[in-house]
mmCIF file of C-alpha atoms in Angstrom:
data_model
loop_
_atom_site.group_PDB
_atom_site.id
_atom_site.type_symbol
_atom_site.label_atom_id
_atom_site.label_comp_id
_atom_site.label_asym_id
_atom_site.label_seq_id
_atom_site.Cartn_x
_atom_site.Cartn_y
_atom_site.Cartn_z
ATOM 1 C CA UNK A 1 22.032 0.615 -43.370
ATOM 2 C CA UNK A 2 25.549 -0.537 -44.218
ATOM 3 C CA UNK A 3 26.567 -3.536 -46.295
ATOM 4 C CA UNK A 4 29.084 -6.261 -45.359
ATOM 5 C CA UNK A 5 30.166 -4.764 -41.997
ATOM 6 C CA UNK A 6 28.519 -2.942 -39.091
ATOM 7 C CA UNK A 7 29.041 -2.302 -35.379
ATOM 8 C CA UNK A 8 27.901 -5.815 -34.444
ATOM 9 C CA UNK A 9 30.191 -7.690 -36.865
ATOM 10 C CA UNK A 10 32.355 -10.084 -34.827
ATOM 11 C CA UNK A 11 35.877 -10.117 -36.283
ATOM 12 C CA UNK A 12 38.626 -12.708 -35.814
ATOM 13 C CA UNK A 13 42.192 -11.965 -36.960
ATOM 14 C CA UNK A 14 44.384 -14.838 -38.162
ATOM 15 C CA UNK A 15 47.983 -13.757 -37.641
ATOM 16 C CA UNK A 16 47.055 -11.290 -34.899
ATOM 17 C CA UNK A 17 50.462 -11.599 -33.200
ATOM 18 C CA UNK A 18 52.319 -10.491 -36.339
ATOM 19 C CA UNK A 19 53.160 -6.868 -37.109
ATOM 20 C CA UNK A 20 50.432 -6.318 -39.724
ATOM 21 C CA UNK A 21 47.809 -8.301 -37.852
ATOM 22 C CA UNK A 22 48.465 -6.416 -34.629
ATOM 23 C CA UNK A 23 48.326 -3.068 -36.441
ATOM 24 C CA UNK A 24 45.054 -3.967 -38.153
ATOM 25 C CA UNK A 25 43.621 -5.017 -34.804
ATOM 26 C CA UNK A 26 44.577 -1.698 -33.223
ATOM 27 C CA UNK A 27 43.077 0.305 -36.103
ATOM 28 C CA UNK A 28 39.783 -1.584 -36.115
ATOM 29 C CA UNK A 29 39.307 -1.458 -32.356
ATOM 30 C CA UNK A 30 40.210 2.256 -32.327
ATOM 31 C CA UNK A 31 37.508 2.838 -34.925
ATOM 32 C CA UNK A 32 34.941 1.065 -32.780
ATOM 33 C CA UNK A 33 35.069 -2.267 -34.603
ATOM 34 C CA UNK A 34 34.237 -5.494 -32.805
ATOM 35 C CA UNK A 35 37.421 -7.599 -32.843
ATOM 36 C CA UNK A 36 36.741 -10.563 -30.554
ATOM 37 C CA UNK A 37 40.066 -12.422 -30.746
ATOM 38 C CA UNK A 38 42.822 -13.785 -32.922
ATOM 39 C CA UNK A 39 44.590 -16.933 -34.057
ATOM 40 C CA UNK A 40 48.289 -17.770 -34.206
ATOM 41 C CA UNK A 41 49.237 -21.474 -34.040
ATOM 42 C CA UNK A 42 51.430 -22.169 -31.030
ATOM 43 C CA UNK A 43 50.548 -18.904 -29.289
ATOM 44 C CA UNK A 44 47.185 -19.858 -27.841
ATOM 45 C CA UNK A 45 46.609 -18.415 -24.372
ATOM 46 C CA UNK A 46 48.403 -15.167 -25.105
ATOM 47 C CA UNK A 47 46.661 -11.813 -25.498
ATOM 48 C CA UNK A 48 46.971 -8.921 -27.953
ATOM 49 C CA UNK A 49 45.615 -5.620 -26.650
ATOM 50 C CA UNK A 50 43.547 -7.559 -24.134
ATOM 51 C CA UNK A 51 42.061 -9.879 -26.759
ATOM 52 C CA UNK A 52 42.461 -13.675 -26.517
ATOM 53 C CA UNK A 53 44.707 -15.570 -28.934
ATOM 54 C CA UNK A 54 43.832 -19.135 -29.940
ATOM 55 C CA UNK A 55 45.809 -21.906 -31.636
ATOM 56 C CA UNK A 56 43.173 -22.571 -34.313
ATOM 57 C CA UNK A 57 40.113 -21.007 -35.893
ATOM 58 C CA UNK A 58 37.909 -23.904 -34.807
ATOM 59 C CA UNK A 59 38.970 -23.383 -31.182
ATOM 60 C CA UNK A 60 38.311 -19.644 -31.469
ATOM 61 C CA UNK A 61 34.862 -20.163 -32.982
ATOM 62 C CA UNK A 62 33.961 -22.658 -30.264
ATOM 63 C CA UNK A 63 35.206 -20.482 -27.387
ATOM 64 C CA UNK A 64 33.837 -17.203 -28.790
ATOM 65 C CA UNK A 65 30.467 -18.590 -29.778
ATOM 66 C CA UNK A 66 30.941 -17.940 -33.486
ATOM 67 C CA UNK A 67 32.387 -15.086 -35.544
ATOM 68 C CA UNK A 68 31.157 -13.210 -38.635
ATOM 69 C CA UNK A 69 34.457 -12.370 -40.328
ATOM 70 C CA UNK A 70 37.946 -13.852 -40.264
ATOM 71 C CA UNK A 71 40.758 -11.614 -41.475
ATOM 72 C CA UNK A 72 43.778 -13.477 -42.850
ATOM 73 C CA UNK A 73 46.955 -11.512 -42.102
ATOM 74 C CA UNK A 74 49.637 -14.085 -42.903
ATOM 75 C CA UNK A 75 52.373 -14.321 -45.602
ATOM 76 C CA UNK A 76 51.208 -15.346 -49.123
ATOM 77 C CA UNK A 77 52.485 -18.924 -48.900
ATOM 78 C CA UNK A 78 50.598 -19.480 -45.641
ATOM 79 C CA UNK A 79 47.289 -18.045 -46.864
ATOM 80 C CA UNK A 80 45.942 -21.336 -48.220
ATOM 81 C CA UNK A 81 46.212 -23.159 -44.902
ATOM 82 C CA UNK A 82 44.808 -20.244 -42.923
ATOM 83 C CA UNK A 83 41.915 -19.645 -45.307
ATOM 84 C CA UNK A 84 40.959 -23.300 -45.442
ATOM 85 C CA UNK A 85 40.981 -23.429 -41.665
ATOM 86 C CA UNK A 86 38.423 -20.592 -41.566
ATOM 87 C CA UNK A 87 36.280 -22.132 -44.313
ATOM 88 C CA UNK A 88 36.270 -25.517 -42.569
ATOM 89 C CA UNK A 89 35.258 -23.780 -39.329
ATOM 90 C CA UNK A 90 32.265 -22.336 -41.234
ATOM 91 C CA UNK A 91 33.189 -18.689 -40.753
ATOM 92 C CA UNK A 92 30.755 -17.013 -43.196
ATOM 93 C CA UNK A 93 33.058 -14.199 -44.394
ATOM 94 C CA UNK A 94 36.776 -14.224 -45.117
ATOM 95 C CA UNK A 95 39.058 -11.246 -45.796
ATOM 96 C CA UNK A 96 42.483 -11.963 -47.334
ATOM 97 C CA UNK A 97 44.944 -9.070 -47.083
ATOM 98 C CA UNK A 98 48.042 -10.660 -48.647
ATOM 99 C CA UNK A 99 48.893 -10.069 -52.293
ATOM 100 C CA UNK A 100 50.652 -12.452 -54.696
ATOM 101 C CA UNK A 101 49.034 -15.534 -53.211
ATOM 102 C CA UNK A 102 49.823 -18.449 -55.585
ATOM 103 C CA UNK A 103 47.056 -18.713 -58.183
ATOM 104 C CA UNK A 104 46.525 -22.432 -57.599
ATOM 105 C CA UNK A 105 46.009 -21.721 -53.885
ATOM 106 C CA UNK A 106 43.472 -18.996 -54.655
ATOM 107 C CA UNK A 107 41.603 -21.345 -57.001
ATOM 108 C CA UNK A 108 41.386 -23.992 -54.288
ATOM 109 C CA UNK A 109 40.280 -21.464 -51.658
ATOM 110 C CA UNK A 110 37.568 -19.953 -53.866
ATOM 111 C CA UNK A 111 36.291 -23.370 -54.966
ATOM 112 C CA UNK A 112 36.000 -24.622 -51.398
ATOM 113 C CA UNK A 113 34.538 -21.310 -50.188
ATOM 114 C CA UNK A 114 31.838 -21.339 -52.876
ATOM 115 C CA UNK A 115 31.052 -24.962 -52.089
ATOM 116 C CA UNK A 116 30.711 -24.052 -48.396
ATOM 117 C CA UNK A 117 28.766 -20.808 -48.875
ATOM 118 C CA UNK A 118 31.624 -18.628 -47.586
ATOM 119 C CA UNK A 119 32.119 -15.127 -48.998
ATOM 120 C CA UNK A 120 35.757 -14.203 -49.736
ATOM 121 C CA UNK A 121 37.006 -10.617 -49.967
ATOM 122 C CA UNK A 122 40.405 -10.580 -51.673
ATOM 123 C CA UNK A 123 43.175 -11.682 -51.948
ATOM 124 C CA UNK A 124 45.060 -8.379 -51.998
ATOM 125 C CA UNK A 125 42.084 -6.579 -50.479
ATOM 126 C CA UNK A 126 42.525 -3.505 -48.286
ATOM 127 C CA UNK A 127 39.161 -4.307 -46.707
ATOM 128 C CA UNK A 128 35.791 -2.630 -46.311
ATOM 129 C CA UNK A 129 34.505 0.284 -44.265
ATOM 130 C CA UNK A 130 31.073 1.653 -43.466
ATOM 131 C CA UNK A 131 31.767 5.081 -41.923
ATOM 132 C CA UNK A 132 30.697 5.365 -38.270
ATOM 133 C CA UNK A 133 29.721 1.681 -38.314
ATOM 134 C CA UNK A 134 32.925 -0.359 -38.547
ATOM 135 C CA UNK A 135 35.629 -1.677 -40.794
ATOM 136 C CA UNK A 136 37.401 -4.869 -41.794
ATOM 137 C CA UNK A 137 41.034 -4.710 -42.888
ATOM 138 C CA UNK A 138 43.443 -1.792 -43.083
ATOM 139 C CA UNK A 139 41.290 0.490 -45.228
ATOM 140 C CA UNK A 140 41.726 4.157 -44.352
ATOM 141 C CA UNK A 141 44.804 3.480 -42.228
ATOM 142 C CA UNK A 142 44.938 4.494 -38.557
ATOM 143 C CA UNK A 143 42.679 7.542 -39.048
ATOM 144 C CA UNK A 144 39.861 6.558 -41.420
ATOM 145 C CA UNK A 145 37.665 9.320 -40.005
ATOM 146 C CA UNK A 146 39.919 11.801 -41.827
ATOM 147 C CA UNK A 147 39.112 10.131 -45.165
ATOM 148 C CA UNK A 148 35.592 8.749 -44.943
ATOM 149 C CA UNK A 149 32.362 10.121 -43.493
ATOM 150 C CA UNK A 150 28.833 8.762 -43.426
ATOM 151 C CA UNK A 151 26.830 9.448 -46.577
ATOM 152 C CA UNK A 152 25.035 7.795 -49.480
ATOM 153 C CA UNK A 153 27.821 7.156 -52.029
ATOM 154 C CA UNK A 154 28.960 3.551 -52.405
ATOM 155 C CA UNK A 155 32.533 2.907 -53.567
ATOM 156 C CA UNK A 156 34.084 -0.210 -55.128
ATOM 157 C CA UNK A 157 37.725 -0.493 -56.205
ATOM 158 C CA UNK A 158 40.409 -3.093 -56.761
ATOM 159 C CA UNK A 159 42.977 -0.633 -55.398
ATOM 160 C CA UNK A 160 43.411 0.190 -51.729
ATOM 161 C CA UNK A 161 44.980 3.536 -52.575
ATOM 162 C CA UNK A 162 42.100 4.363 -54.905
ATOM 163 C CA UNK A 163 39.580 3.578 -52.160
ATOM 164 C CA UNK A 164 41.173 6.299 -50.038
ATOM 165 C CA UNK A 165 41.615 8.690 -52.964
ATOM 166 C CA UNK A 166 37.953 8.380 -53.926
ATOM 167 C CA UNK A 167 37.001 8.793 -50.274
ATOM 168 C CA UNK A 168 39.013 11.999 -50.079
ATOM 169 C CA UNK A 169 37.345 13.368 -53.214
ATOM 170 C CA UNK A 170 33.826 12.414 -52.139
ATOM 171 C CA UNK A 171 34.223 13.639 -48.564
ATOM 172 C CA UNK A 172 35.983 16.801 -49.718
ATOM 173 C CA UNK A 173 33.056 17.627 -51.989
ATOM 174 C CA UNK A 174 30.680 17.637 -49.022
ATOM 175 C CA UNK A 175 29.210 14.191 -49.623
ATOM 176 C CA UNK A 176 29.942 10.950 -47.786
ATOM 177 C CA UNK A 177 30.136 7.194 -48.232
ATOM 178 C CA UNK A 178 27.693 4.449 -47.289
ATOM 179 C CA UNK A 179 30.271 1.668 -47.680
ATOM 180 C CA UNK A 180 33.683 1.511 -49.376
ATOM 181 C CA UNK A 181 34.794 -1.919 -50.599
ATOM 182 C CA UNK A 182 38.282 -2.911 -51.742
ATOM 183 C CA UNK A 183 37.642 -6.133 -53.671
ATOM 184 C CA UNK A 184 41.338 -6.898 -54.197
ATOM 185 C CA UNK A 185 43.815 -6.351 -56.993
ATOM 186 C CA UNK A 186 45.142 -9.852 -57.697
ATOM 187 C CA UNK A 187 44.237 -11.792 -60.852
ATOM 188 C CA UNK A 188 41.487 -13.745 -59.098
ATOM 189 C CA UNK A 189 39.195 -12.326 -56.420
ATOM 190 C CA UNK A 190 36.472 -13.921 -54.355
ATOM 191 C CA UNK A 191 34.170 -10.907 -54.591
ATOM 192 C CA UNK A 192 33.564 -9.071 -57.863
ATOM 193 C CA UNK A 193 32.287 -5.597 -58.702
ATOM 194 C CA UNK A 194 28.968 -7.221 -59.692
ATOM 195 C CA UNK A 195 28.656 -8.961 -56.327
ATOM 196 C CA UNK A 196 29.051 -5.680 -54.464
ATOM 197 C CA UNK A 197 26.755 -3.764 -56.849
ATOM 198 C CA UNK A 198 23.975 -6.230 -56.085
ATOM 199 C CA UNK A 199 24.443 -5.581 -52.362
ATOM 200 C CA UNK A 200 24.343 -1.820 -52.938
ATOM 201 C CA UNK A 201 21.201 -2.224 -55.051
ATOM 202 C CA UNK A 202 19.363 -3.563 -51.997
ATOM 203 C CA UNK A 203 20.767 -0.901 -49.644
ATOM 204 C CA UNK A 204 18.319 1.980 -49.091
ATOM 205 C CA UNK A 205 21.161 4.192 -47.831
ATOM 206 C CA UNK A 206 23.171 3.987 -51.070
ATOM 207 C CA UNK A 207 21.965 6.350 -53.809
ATOM 208 C CA UNK A 208 24.918 6.238 -56.214
ATOM 209 C CA UNK A 209 27.993 4.064 -56.706
ATOM 210 C CA UNK A 210 31.532 4.964 -57.849
#
């Protein structure tokens, strides 16, 4: 099995109408991921690649019947508001792509998330991928199948570039990855190496972790 993400994971993208959000949407859908919609305040009713755009996370959750992951693809100074919106809407998992989010904002997000039982990946996280299952974020770029293939090696890194570099080395050696997790490179992160190791420990598919 995979950890964190699979083919059934319902993904919402906050900032889906922006350049990075739209690109992430295209990459995930192309890989077979289950993006169900997006959020951009003031642009509700529009569509991105055939997917509905809503004005708020709460509206999206209500109309879509719940989501598993919300990806925050907004500028650093807007992350706090977007993240809190997702936490208040009780989205169970949150991925924050932006780097250099103000530390006080990160502290507030992580405190509220922990209080609400929400798992945060990031800030400054490239995302997570389980080869042939699905991905969250921009990990692997537009052609992750060239970097990652299904196997039994788990990977954890703070660096997005290192996630891909390790994937190249592992795949090139004839092995493959169960799940690759970019926990984020900023000073504070919502998910630690220890958190992910515990998930891998309970994953029968993962035999070794880098």
